[in-house]
Amino acid sequence: MKPAFLTSLTRTAVAAIAVCSCAASFAGEVEVLHWWTAGGEAKAASALKDQLQAKGHSWKDFAVAGGGGDNAMTVLKSRVVSGNAPAAAQIKGPSLQEWAAEGVLANIDDVAKAEQWDKLLPKVVSDVMKYKGNYIAVPVNVHRVNWLWANPEAFKKAGAKLPTNWDEFFVAAEALKKAGVIPVAHGGQNWQDFTTFESVALGLGGTDFYQKALVQLDPAALNGPTMTKVLETFRKVKSYTDKNAPGRDWNLATAMVIKGEAGMQLMGDWAKGEFVAAGKKPGKDFACVAAPGSAKAFTFNVDSFALFKLKNEANVKAQKDLAAAIMSPQFQEVFNLNKGSIPVRLNMDLAKFDDCAKSSAATFVESAKSGALVPSVAHGMAVPAAAAGALQDAVSQFWNDDKMSVASAQSKIAAAAKIK
């Protein structure tokens, strides 16, 4: 599926983009579009800049504020349409293939072969970075989405134990509620709703069901009894959230767990950064365990850079050095220590990483071998944007409307999956 914003480009315009020197004013310049503008991410971007400059290249920062990247994509589209694409842009998931289909991305197989990316990356990840078998993007990191974060003191107060399945989750939630603690910290935004939903689906149905229902969008799985159970369980989770959840940002929900106001949060590992920033230590001040029922599975969210076609040879060399630098052990360590994620390389020394990251990395490796490494729908890794948006809307409608029947929600979700 081609992105709507590019479909109207003429063949001439696309060709112009492909051969444009992209306004490079001197040799060895690499212009990078990203939205790493705050905190640890900004530090990580500086580390990458330093690596490029050490190789004699010049870095042109094309930073666009806005954590989700929506602002950045708007700017990028206008740049590409006007024939002035940057060397690299932060793009991920199925959107990579949509951009590649327009003929504007560079083939970086020579870098990938020299650096042995096929050996360093799980196939499910490297496939996302390729278009028609050729690398057109480089991955930066891996976030595990199916995490449960918990406050040990709140659990101790409630006399509850950390859950390993959904039955145990509700036993713990009930105990927390009786102890005067909000059981589940949640932010009522559609991506947060779907983050919870996909963890319920994974924990109850397993990876085969998850793949069929939420990645392949198989009608039989979407309309079947397992999905019915997922929706019933999902609704039950909501009953343990607080009335102030609608519209709450995810980090504010994390803060509730940090302070002991809430016992648990279902959220990706970026939540760990909030605990660490608050001076909390994993295993002591907070617990990180797999979302109920999903200990051996791993829903991934991988940040990556798409590389655009350039003409200037010095800039092409700088671009290729950028790709190699992103996958280097040095950058993988620095960036992921700052971001709370784990390296996408499979052979990394994790001595500097905490226990949560080490646990995540171990599951990443094992799930890649077992087939339990699956893309997150909520975070743009699994299905095209139109279908993902429709699915999230349908799920959030169910979450927000206690009168909507499970059968009605199931029909809405199945219909949303057909949107292209």
Short mmCIF file of C-alpha atoms in Angstrom, two decimals:
data_model
loop_
_atom_site.label_atom_id
_atom_site.label_comp_id
_atom_site.label_asym_id
_atom_site.label_seq_id
_atom_site.Cartn_x
_atom_site.Cartn_y
_atom_site.Cartn_z
CA MET A 1 0.00 0.00 0.00
CA LYS A 2 1.44 3.37 -0.98
CA PRO A 3 1.24 6.28 1.42
CA ALA A 4 -1.51 8.70 0.41
CA PHE A 5 0.85 11.64 0.75
CA LEU A 6 3.09 10.32 -2.04
CA THR A 7 0.64 8.74 -4.44
CA SER A 8 0.13 12.00 -6.28
CA LEU A 9 3.82 12.53 -6.98
CA THR A 10 4.63 12.39 -10.67
CA ARG A 11 7.26 10.01 -12.00
CA THR A 12 9.40 13.04 -12.71
CA ALA A 13 9.22 14.25 -9.12
CA VAL A 14 10.11 10.85 -7.73
CA ALA A 15 13.03 10.60 -10.14
CA ALA A 16 14.17 14.05 -9.07
CA ILE A 17 14.18 12.96 -5.46
CA ALA A 18 16.21 9.89 -6.31
CA VAL A 19 19.01 11.82 -8.02
CA CYS A 20 18.86 15.04 -6.00
CA SER A 21 22.07 16.02 -4.24
CA CYS A 22 19.77 17.13 -1.40
CA ALA A 23 21.30 20.53 -0.99
CA ALA A 24 24.50 19.15 0.48
CA SER A 25 26.82 22.14 0.59
CA PHE A 26 30.01 20.18 1.26
CA ALA A 27 31.38 16.65 1.12
CA GLY A 28 30.70 14.21 3.91
CA GLU A 29 27.56 15.79 5.33
CA VAL A 30 24.82 13.60 6.78
CA GLU A 31 21.46 15.17 7.58
CA VAL A 32 19.39 13.18 10.05
CA LEU A 33 15.68 13.66 10.76
CA HIS A 34 14.74 12.49 14.26
CA TRP A 35 12.68 13.48 17.30
CA TRP A 36 15.23 12.68 20.00
CA THR A 37 15.04 16.14 21.52
CA ALA A 38 14.88 15.51 25.27
CA GLY A 39 16.72 13.75 28.07
CA GLY A 40 18.58 10.52 27.44
CA GLU A 41 17.53 10.38 23.80
CA ALA A 42 19.20 13.72 23.10
CA LYS A 43 22.39 12.43 24.75
CA ALA A 44 22.25 9.34 22.56
CA ALA A 45 21.84 11.45 19.41
CA SER A 46 24.93 13.44 20.44
CA ALA A 47 26.89 10.19 20.80
CA LEU A 48 25.96 9.19 17.26
CA LYS A 49 26.94 12.65 16.02
CA ASP A 50 30.34 12.30 17.72
CA GLN A 51 30.93 8.94 16.03
CA LEU A 52 30.23 10.42 12.60
CA GLN A 53 32.40 13.47 13.22
CA ALA A 54 35.24 11.19 14.35
CA LYS A 55 35.15 9.72 10.84
CA GLY A 56 35.53 13.19 9.37
CA HIS A 57 31.89 13.73 8.41
CA SER A 58 29.70 16.69 9.18
CA TRP A 59 26.38 16.14 10.99
CA LYS A 60 23.38 18.28 10.14
CA ASP A 61 20.76 17.90 12.83
CA PHE A 62 17.18 17.85 11.54
CA ALA A 63 15.43 17.45 14.89
CA VAL A 64 11.67 17.94 15.09
CA ALA A 65 10.14 18.04 18.58
CA GLY A 66 7.19 15.76 19.33
CA GLY A 67 7.77 12.36 20.92
CA GLY A 68 5.45 10.35 18.69
CA GLY A 69 7.03 11.59 15.48
CA ASP A 70 3.83 12.95 13.89
CA ASN A 71 5.33 16.44 13.50
CA ALA A 72 8.51 14.97 12.04
CA MET A 73 6.59 12.95 9.44
CA THR A 74 4.70 16.04 8.30
CA VAL A 75 7.98 17.87 7.73
CA LEU A 76 9.58 14.86 6.03
CA LYS A 77 6.71 14.47 3.55
CA SER A 78 7.06 18.08 2.45
CA ARG A 79 10.83 17.68 2.09
CA VAL A 80 10.52 14.54 -0.02
CA VAL A 81 7.82 16.03 -2.24
CA SER A 82 10.01 19.09 -2.86
CA GLY A 83 12.97 16.92 -3.84
CA ASN A 84 15.03 17.68 -0.75
CA ALA A 85 15.07 14.50 1.33
CA PRO A 86 17.52 14.14 4.24
CA ALA A 87 20.12 11.36 4.31
CA ALA A 88 18.25 9.49 7.03
CA ALA A 89 14.89 9.75 8.75
CA GLN A 90 13.40 8.03 11.78
CA ILE A 91 10.74 5.72 10.29
CA LYS A 92 9.63 2.27 11.47
CA GLY A 93 7.47 -0.77 10.80
CA PRO A 94 5.31 -1.19 7.68
CA SER A 95 5.82 2.50 6.88
CA LEU A 96 9.34 1.59 5.73
CA GLN A 97 7.96 -0.57 2.95
CA GLU A 98 5.48 2.14 1.98
CA TRP A 99 8.31 4.67 1.53
CA ALA A 100 10.48 2.12 -0.30
CA ALA A 101 7.65 1.39 -2.74
CA GLU A 102 7.94 5.01 -3.90
CA GLY A 103 11.52 4.44 -5.03
CA VAL A 104 13.02 7.09 -2.72
CA LEU A 105 15.03 4.88 -0.34
CA ALA A 106 18.63 3.73 -0.83
CA ASN A 107 19.82 0.12 -1.04
CA ILE A 108 22.38 -0.38 1.75
CA ASP A 109 23.05 -4.09 1.23
CA ASP A 110 26.79 -3.42 0.89
CA VAL A 111 26.93 -2.05 4.45
CA ALA A 112 24.69 -4.81 5.79
CA LYS A 113 26.82 -7.51 4.15
CA ALA A 114 30.12 -6.00 5.36
CA GLU A 115 28.74 -5.68 8.89
CA GLN A 116 26.97 -9.10 8.77
CA TRP A 117 23.57 -7.75 9.77
CA ASP A 118 21.80 -10.97 8.75
CA LYS A 119 23.76 -12.77 11.49
CA LEU A 120 23.36 -10.00 14.06
CA LEU A 121 19.58 -9.52 13.73
CA PRO A 122 16.65 -11.90 14.25
CA LYS A 123 15.03 -12.58 10.88
CA VAL A 124 11.69 -11.13 12.02
CA VAL A 125 13.49 -7.82 12.66
CA SER A 126 15.73 -7.82 9.57
CA ASP A 127 12.69 -8.53 7.37
CA VAL A 128 11.14 -5.25 8.57
CA MET A 129 14.33 -3.42 7.52
CA LYS A 130 14.19 -4.82 3.98
CA TYR A 131 12.17 -4.11 0.84
CA LYS A 132 12.10 -6.86 -1.79
CA GLY A 133 15.03 -8.52 -0.02
CA ASN A 134 17.24 -5.41 0.15
CA TYR A 135 18.11 -3.43 3.28
CA ILE A 136 16.66 0.09 3.11
CA ALA A 137 16.78 0.90 6.83
CA VAL A 138 18.89 0.27 9.93
CA PRO A 139 17.43 -0.67 13.36
CA VAL A 140 18.42 1.28 16.46
CA ASN A 141 17.00 -0.61 19.42
CA VAL A 142 14.37 -2.99 20.72
CA HIS A 143 11.63 -2.12 23.19
CA ARG A 144 9.73 -4.96 24.83
CA VAL A 145 6.09 -3.94 25.06
CA ASN A 146 4.59 -6.82 27.08
CA TRP A 147 5.82 -5.75 30.52
CA LEU A 148 4.06 -5.45 33.86
CA TRP A 149 5.55 -2.91 36.27
CA ALA A 150 4.75 -3.17 39.97
CA ASN A 151 5.40 -1.48 43.31
CA PRO A 152 6.70 -4.12 45.79
CA GLU A 153 5.65 -2.07 48.84
CA ALA A 154 2.07 -1.83 47.55
CA PHE A 155 2.04 -5.59 46.99
CA LYS A 156 3.44 -6.18 50.48
CA LYS A 157 0.76 -3.92 51.97
CA ALA A 158 -1.91 -5.90 50.11
CA GLY A 159 -0.40 -9.29 50.91
CA ALA A 160 -0.41 -10.02 47.18
CA LYS A 161 2.08 -11.77 44.90
CA LEU A 162 3.23 -10.75 41.44
CA PRO A 163 0.97 -12.40 38.83
CA THR A 164 2.17 -14.85 36.20
CA ASN A 165 -1.22 -15.32 34.49
CA TRP A 166 -4.47 -13.41 34.21
CA ASP A 167 -6.26 -15.29 36.98
CA GLU A 168 -3.45 -14.33 39.36
CA PHE A 169 -3.55 -10.77 38.02
CA PHE A 170 -7.15 -10.34 39.15
CA VAL A 171 -6.45 -11.95 42.54
CA ALA A 172 -3.65 -9.40 43.05
CA ALA A 173 -5.84 -6.55 41.75
CA GLU A 174 -8.60 -7.43 44.22
CA ALA A 175 -6.11 -7.56 47.11
CA LEU A 176 -4.65 -4.17 46.14
CA LYS A 177 -8.13 -2.69 45.91
CA LYS A 178 -9.01 -3.92 49.42
CA ALA A 179 -5.76 -2.41 50.71
CA GLY A 180 -6.78 1.01 49.39
CA VAL A 181 -4.36 0.99 46.45
CA ILE A 182 -5.46 1.63 42.86
CA PRO A 183 -4.78 -1.80 41.30
CA VAL A 184 -3.95 -0.69 37.74
CA ALA A 185 -2.42 2.64 36.68
CA HIS A 186 -3.66 3.45 33.19
CA GLY A 187 -3.76 6.38 30.81
CA GLY A 188 -6.89 6.55 28.69
CA GLN A 189 -5.34 7.14 25.26
CA ASN A 190 -5.97 4.75 22.39
CA TRP A 191 -2.38 3.57 22.06
CA GLN A 192 -2.29 2.85 25.81
CA ASP A 193 -5.61 1.00 25.58
CA PHE A 194 -4.23 -1.14 22.76
CA THR A 195 -0.93 -1.76 24.57
CA THR A 196 -3.00 -3.37 27.33
CA PHE A 197 -5.27 -5.13 24.83
CA GLU A 198 -2.44 -6.77 22.89
CA SER A 199 -0.82 -7.97 26.14
CA VAL A 200 -4.14 -9.57 27.13
CA ALA A 201 -4.40 -11.18 23.68
CA LEU A 202 -0.84 -12.50 23.87
CA GLY A 203 -1.20 -13.77 27.44
CA LEU A 204 -4.50 -15.55 26.85
CA GLY A 205 -4.17 -16.74 23.27
CA GLY A 206 -0.42 -17.26 22.91
CA THR A 207 1.76 -16.22 20.00
CA ASP A 208 -0.08 -18.27 17.36
CA PHE A 209 -3.38 -16.57 18.15
CA TYR A 210 -1.67 -13.17 18.40
CA GLN A 211 -0.09 -13.63 14.95
CA LYS A 212 -3.32 -14.79 13.33
CA ALA A 213 -5.60 -12.22 14.94
CA LEU A 214 -3.50 -9.07 15.24
CA VAL A 215 -0.78 -9.44 12.60
CA GLN A 216 -2.42 -11.47 9.83
CA LEU A 217 -5.86 -10.05 10.74
CA ASP A 218 -7.42 -13.45 10.11
CA PRO A 219 -11.26 -13.17 10.23
CA ALA A 220 -11.68 -16.59 11.87
CA ALA A 221 -9.37 -15.63 14.73
CA LEU A 222 -10.90 -12.17 15.12
CA ASN A 223 -14.41 -13.61 15.30
CA GLY A 224 -13.54 -16.72 17.32
CA PRO A 225 -14.02 -17.72 20.98
CA THR A 226 -10.47 -16.78 22.04
CA MET A 227 -11.06 -13.18 20.99
CA THR A 228 -14.31 -13.22 22.96
CA LYS A 229 -12.37 -14.26 26.07
CA VAL A 230 -9.72 -11.59 25.38
CA LEU A 231 -12.36 -8.87 25.27
CA GLU A 232 -14.04 -10.11 28.44
CA THR A 233 -10.68 -10.11 30.26
CA PHE A 234 -9.75 -6.70 28.83
CA ARG A 235 -12.98 -5.22 30.16
CA LYS A 236 -12.30 -6.74 33.57
CA VAL A 237 -8.86 -5.05 33.63
CA LYS A 238 -10.59 -1.70 33.17
CA SER A 239 -12.69 -2.27 36.26
CA TYR A 240 -9.50 -2.03 38.33
CA THR A 241 -8.39 1.34 36.93
CA ASP A 242 -9.37 4.68 38.48
CA LYS A 243 -11.94 7.21 37.28
CA ASN A 244 -9.24 9.77 36.44
CA ALA A 245 -7.56 7.54 33.85
CA PRO A 246 -9.12 9.08 30.69
CA GLY A 247 -6.59 11.28 28.89
CA ARG A 248 -3.77 10.62 31.37
CA ASP A 249 -0.27 10.45 29.87
CA TRP A 250 1.56 7.15 30.28
CA ASN A 251 4.36 8.67 32.38
CA LEU A 252 1.84 10.05 34.86
CA ALA A 253 0.42 6.53 35.22
CA THR A 254 3.97 5.27 35.83
CA ALA A 255 4.39 7.96 38.50
CA MET A 256 1.37 6.52 40.32
CA VAL A 257 3.18 3.17 40.60
CA ILE A 258 6.43 4.88 41.63
CA LYS A 259 4.63 6.68 44.47
CA GLY A 260 2.69 3.61 45.57
CA GLU A 261 -0.66 5.16 44.67
CA ALA A 262 -1.14 2.29 42.21
CA GLY A 263 0.14 -1.26 42.28
CA MET A 264 0.65 -2.18 38.62
CA GLN A 265 1.00 -0.79 35.10
CA LEU A 266 0.99 -2.61 31.77
CA MET A 267 3.46 -0.65 29.64
CA GLY A 268 6.57 -1.03 27.47
CA ASP A 269 10.07 -0.76 28.87
CA TRP A 270 10.29 2.99 28.32
CA ALA A 271 8.45 3.09 31.67
CA LYS A 272 11.69 1.90 33.29
CA GLY A 273 13.26 5.27 32.47
CA GLU A 274 10.70 6.95 34.74
CA PHE A 275 11.55 4.66 37.66
CA VAL A 276 15.28 5.14 37.16
CA ALA A 277 14.92 8.93 36.82
CA ALA A 278 13.09 8.88 40.17
CA GLY A 279 16.09 7.15 41.75
CA LYS A 280 14.40 3.76 41.98
CA LYS A 281 16.25 0.45 41.56
CA PRO A 282 14.85 -2.65 39.80
CA GLY A 283 14.27 -5.62 42.07
CA LYS A 284 14.15 -3.38 45.11
CA ASP A 285 11.95 -0.34 44.49
CA PHE A 286 10.06 -1.70 41.50
CA ALA A 287 9.42 -5.04 39.83
CA CYS A 288 9.57 -5.76 36.11
CA VAL A 289 7.86 -8.98 35.05
CA ALA A 290 6.30 -10.14 31.81
CA ALA A 291 2.66 -9.23 31.28
CA PRO A 292 0.50 -12.12 32.59
CA GLY A 293 0.80 -15.32 30.57
CA SER A 294 3.46 -13.96 28.20
CA ALA A 295 6.77 -14.77 29.93
CA LYS A 296 8.23 -16.63 26.94
CA ALA A 297 6.89 -14.20 24.32
CA PHE A 298 8.15 -10.80 23.29
CA THR A 299 6.16 -8.05 21.56
CA PHE A 300 8.68 -5.75 19.96
CA ASN A 301 8.82 -2.09 19.06
CA VAL A 302 11.94 -1.31 17.00
CA ASP A 303 13.06 2.23 16.20
CA SER A 304 14.88 2.52 12.88
CA PHE A 305 16.25 4.93 10.28
CA ALA A 306 15.26 4.83 6.64
CA LEU A 307 18.06 5.94 4.31
CA PHE A 308 17.13 8.12 1.35
CA LYS A 309 18.77 8.11 -2.08
CA LEU A 310 21.55 10.67 -2.47
CA LYS A 311 23.77 11.59 -5.43
CA ASN A 312 26.79 13.30 -3.84
CA GLU A 313 29.36 10.52 -3.36
CA ALA A 314 30.87 12.00 -0.19
CA ASN A 315 27.41 12.27 1.34
CA VAL A 316 26.62 8.68 0.31
CA LYS A 317 29.81 7.59 2.09
CA ALA A 318 28.74 9.57 5.19
CA GLN A 319 25.30 7.96 5.01
CA LYS A 320 26.80 4.46 4.88
CA ASP A 321 29.10 5.26 7.79
CA LEU A 322 26.01 6.44 9.69
CA ALA A 323 24.29 3.10 9.07
CA ALA A 324 27.35 1.18 10.26
CA ALA A 325 27.68 3.43 13.33
CA ILE A 326 24.05 2.87 14.38
CA MET A 327 24.61 -0.90 14.46
CA SER A 328 28.01 -0.62 16.16
CA PRO A 329 28.36 -2.08 19.68
CA GLN A 330 29.47 1.33 20.98
CA PHE A 331 26.33 3.18 19.87
CA GLN A 332 24.00 0.27 20.68
CA GLU A 333 25.27 0.34 24.27
CA VAL A 334 25.21 4.13 24.78
CA PHE A 335 21.83 4.66 23.16
CA ASN A 336 20.01 1.82 24.86
CA LEU A 337 21.41 2.57 28.31
CA ASN A 338 19.92 6.05 27.90
CA LYS A 339 16.64 4.94 26.32
CA GLY A 340 15.68 2.03 28.61
CA SER A 341 15.50 -0.30 25.62
CA ILE A 342 17.91 -3.12 24.69
CA PRO A 343 20.39 -3.47 21.82
CA VAL A 344 19.02 -4.91 18.61
CA ARG A 345 22.33 -6.73 18.03
CA LEU A 346 22.20 -10.29 19.32
CA ASN A 347 25.85 -10.57 20.43
CA MET A 348 26.10 -7.60 22.79
CA ASP A 349 27.93 -7.47 26.12
CA LEU A 350 25.22 -6.44 28.60
CA ALA A 351 27.46 -5.94 31.64
CA LYS A 352 26.39 -2.30 32.05
CA PHE A 353 22.67 -3.05 31.74
CA ASP A 354 20.27 -3.63 34.65
CA ASP A 355 18.39 -6.82 35.49
CA CYS A 356 15.24 -5.75 33.63
CA ALA A 357 17.25 -5.21 30.45
CA LYS A 358 19.14 -8.49 30.86
CA SER A 359 15.87 -10.35 31.33
CA SER A 360 14.44 -8.62 28.27
CA ALA A 361 17.51 -9.44 26.17
CA ALA A 362 17.41 -13.10 27.18
CA THR A 363 13.74 -13.36 26.18
CA PHE A 364 14.49 -11.48 22.94
CA VAL A 365 17.09 -14.09 21.95
CA GLU A 366 14.97 -17.08 23.00
CA SER A 367 11.74 -15.81 21.44
CA ALA A 368 13.60 -15.12 18.18
CA LYS A 369 14.54 -18.82 18.10
CA SER A 370 11.14 -20.14 19.20
CA GLY A 371 8.97 -17.96 16.96
CA ALA A 372 7.50 -16.08 19.93
CA LEU A 373 9.02 -12.73 18.87
CA VAL A 374 6.05 -10.77 17.53
CA PRO A 375 5.49 -7.16 16.38
CA SER A 376 3.48 -4.70 18.45
CA VAL A 377 0.33 -3.39 16.79
CA ALA A 378 -0.03 -0.52 19.26
CA HIS A 379 3.43 0.76 18.37
CA GLY A 380 3.27 0.64 14.59
CA MET A 381 5.21 -2.56 13.92
CA ALA A 382 2.61 -5.06 12.74
CA VAL A 383 0.05 -3.74 10.26
CA PRO A 384 -0.30 -0.72 7.93
CA ALA A 385 -1.19 2.56 9.60
CA ALA A 386 -4.81 2.68 8.36
CA ALA A 387 -5.68 -0.75 9.79
CA ALA A 388 -3.75 -0.09 13.01
CA GLY A 389 -5.62 3.18 13.56
CA ALA A 390 -9.00 1.56 12.93
CA LEU A 391 -8.22 -1.32 15.29
CA GLN A 392 -7.11 1.03 18.03
CA ASP A 393 -10.25 3.13 17.64
CA ALA A 394 -12.47 0.05 17.87
CA VAL A 395 -10.71 -1.23 20.98
CA SER A 396 -10.83 2.17 22.69
CA GLN A 397 -14.53 2.53 21.91
CA PHE A 398 -15.12 -0.75 23.76
CA TRP A 399 -12.86 0.30 26.65
CA ASN A 400 -14.67 3.61 27.04
CA ASP A 401 -18.25 2.36 26.65
CA ASP A 402 -19.26 -0.01 29.44
CA LYS A 403 -22.61 -0.58 27.74
CA MET A 404 -21.09 -1.93 24.51
CA SER A 405 -21.44 -5.70 24.35
CA VAL A 406 -18.46 -7.97 23.76
CA ALA A 407 -20.16 -9.29 20.61
CA SER A 408 -20.56 -5.78 19.24
CA ALA A 409 -16.92 -4.95 20.02
CA GLN A 410 -15.77 -8.12 18.33
CA SER A 411 -17.70 -7.21 15.18
CA LYS A 412 -16.22 -3.69 15.18
CA ILE A 413 -12.70 -5.05 15.53
CA ALA A 414 -13.23 -7.54 12.70
CA ALA A 415 -14.57 -4.75 10.48
CA ALA A 416 -11.62 -2.48 11.38
CA ALA A 417 -9.20 -5.20 10.28
CA LYS A 418 -10.55 -4.97 6.72
CA ILE A 419 -9.60 -1.29 6.35
CA LYS A 420 -6.72 -0.76 3.92
#
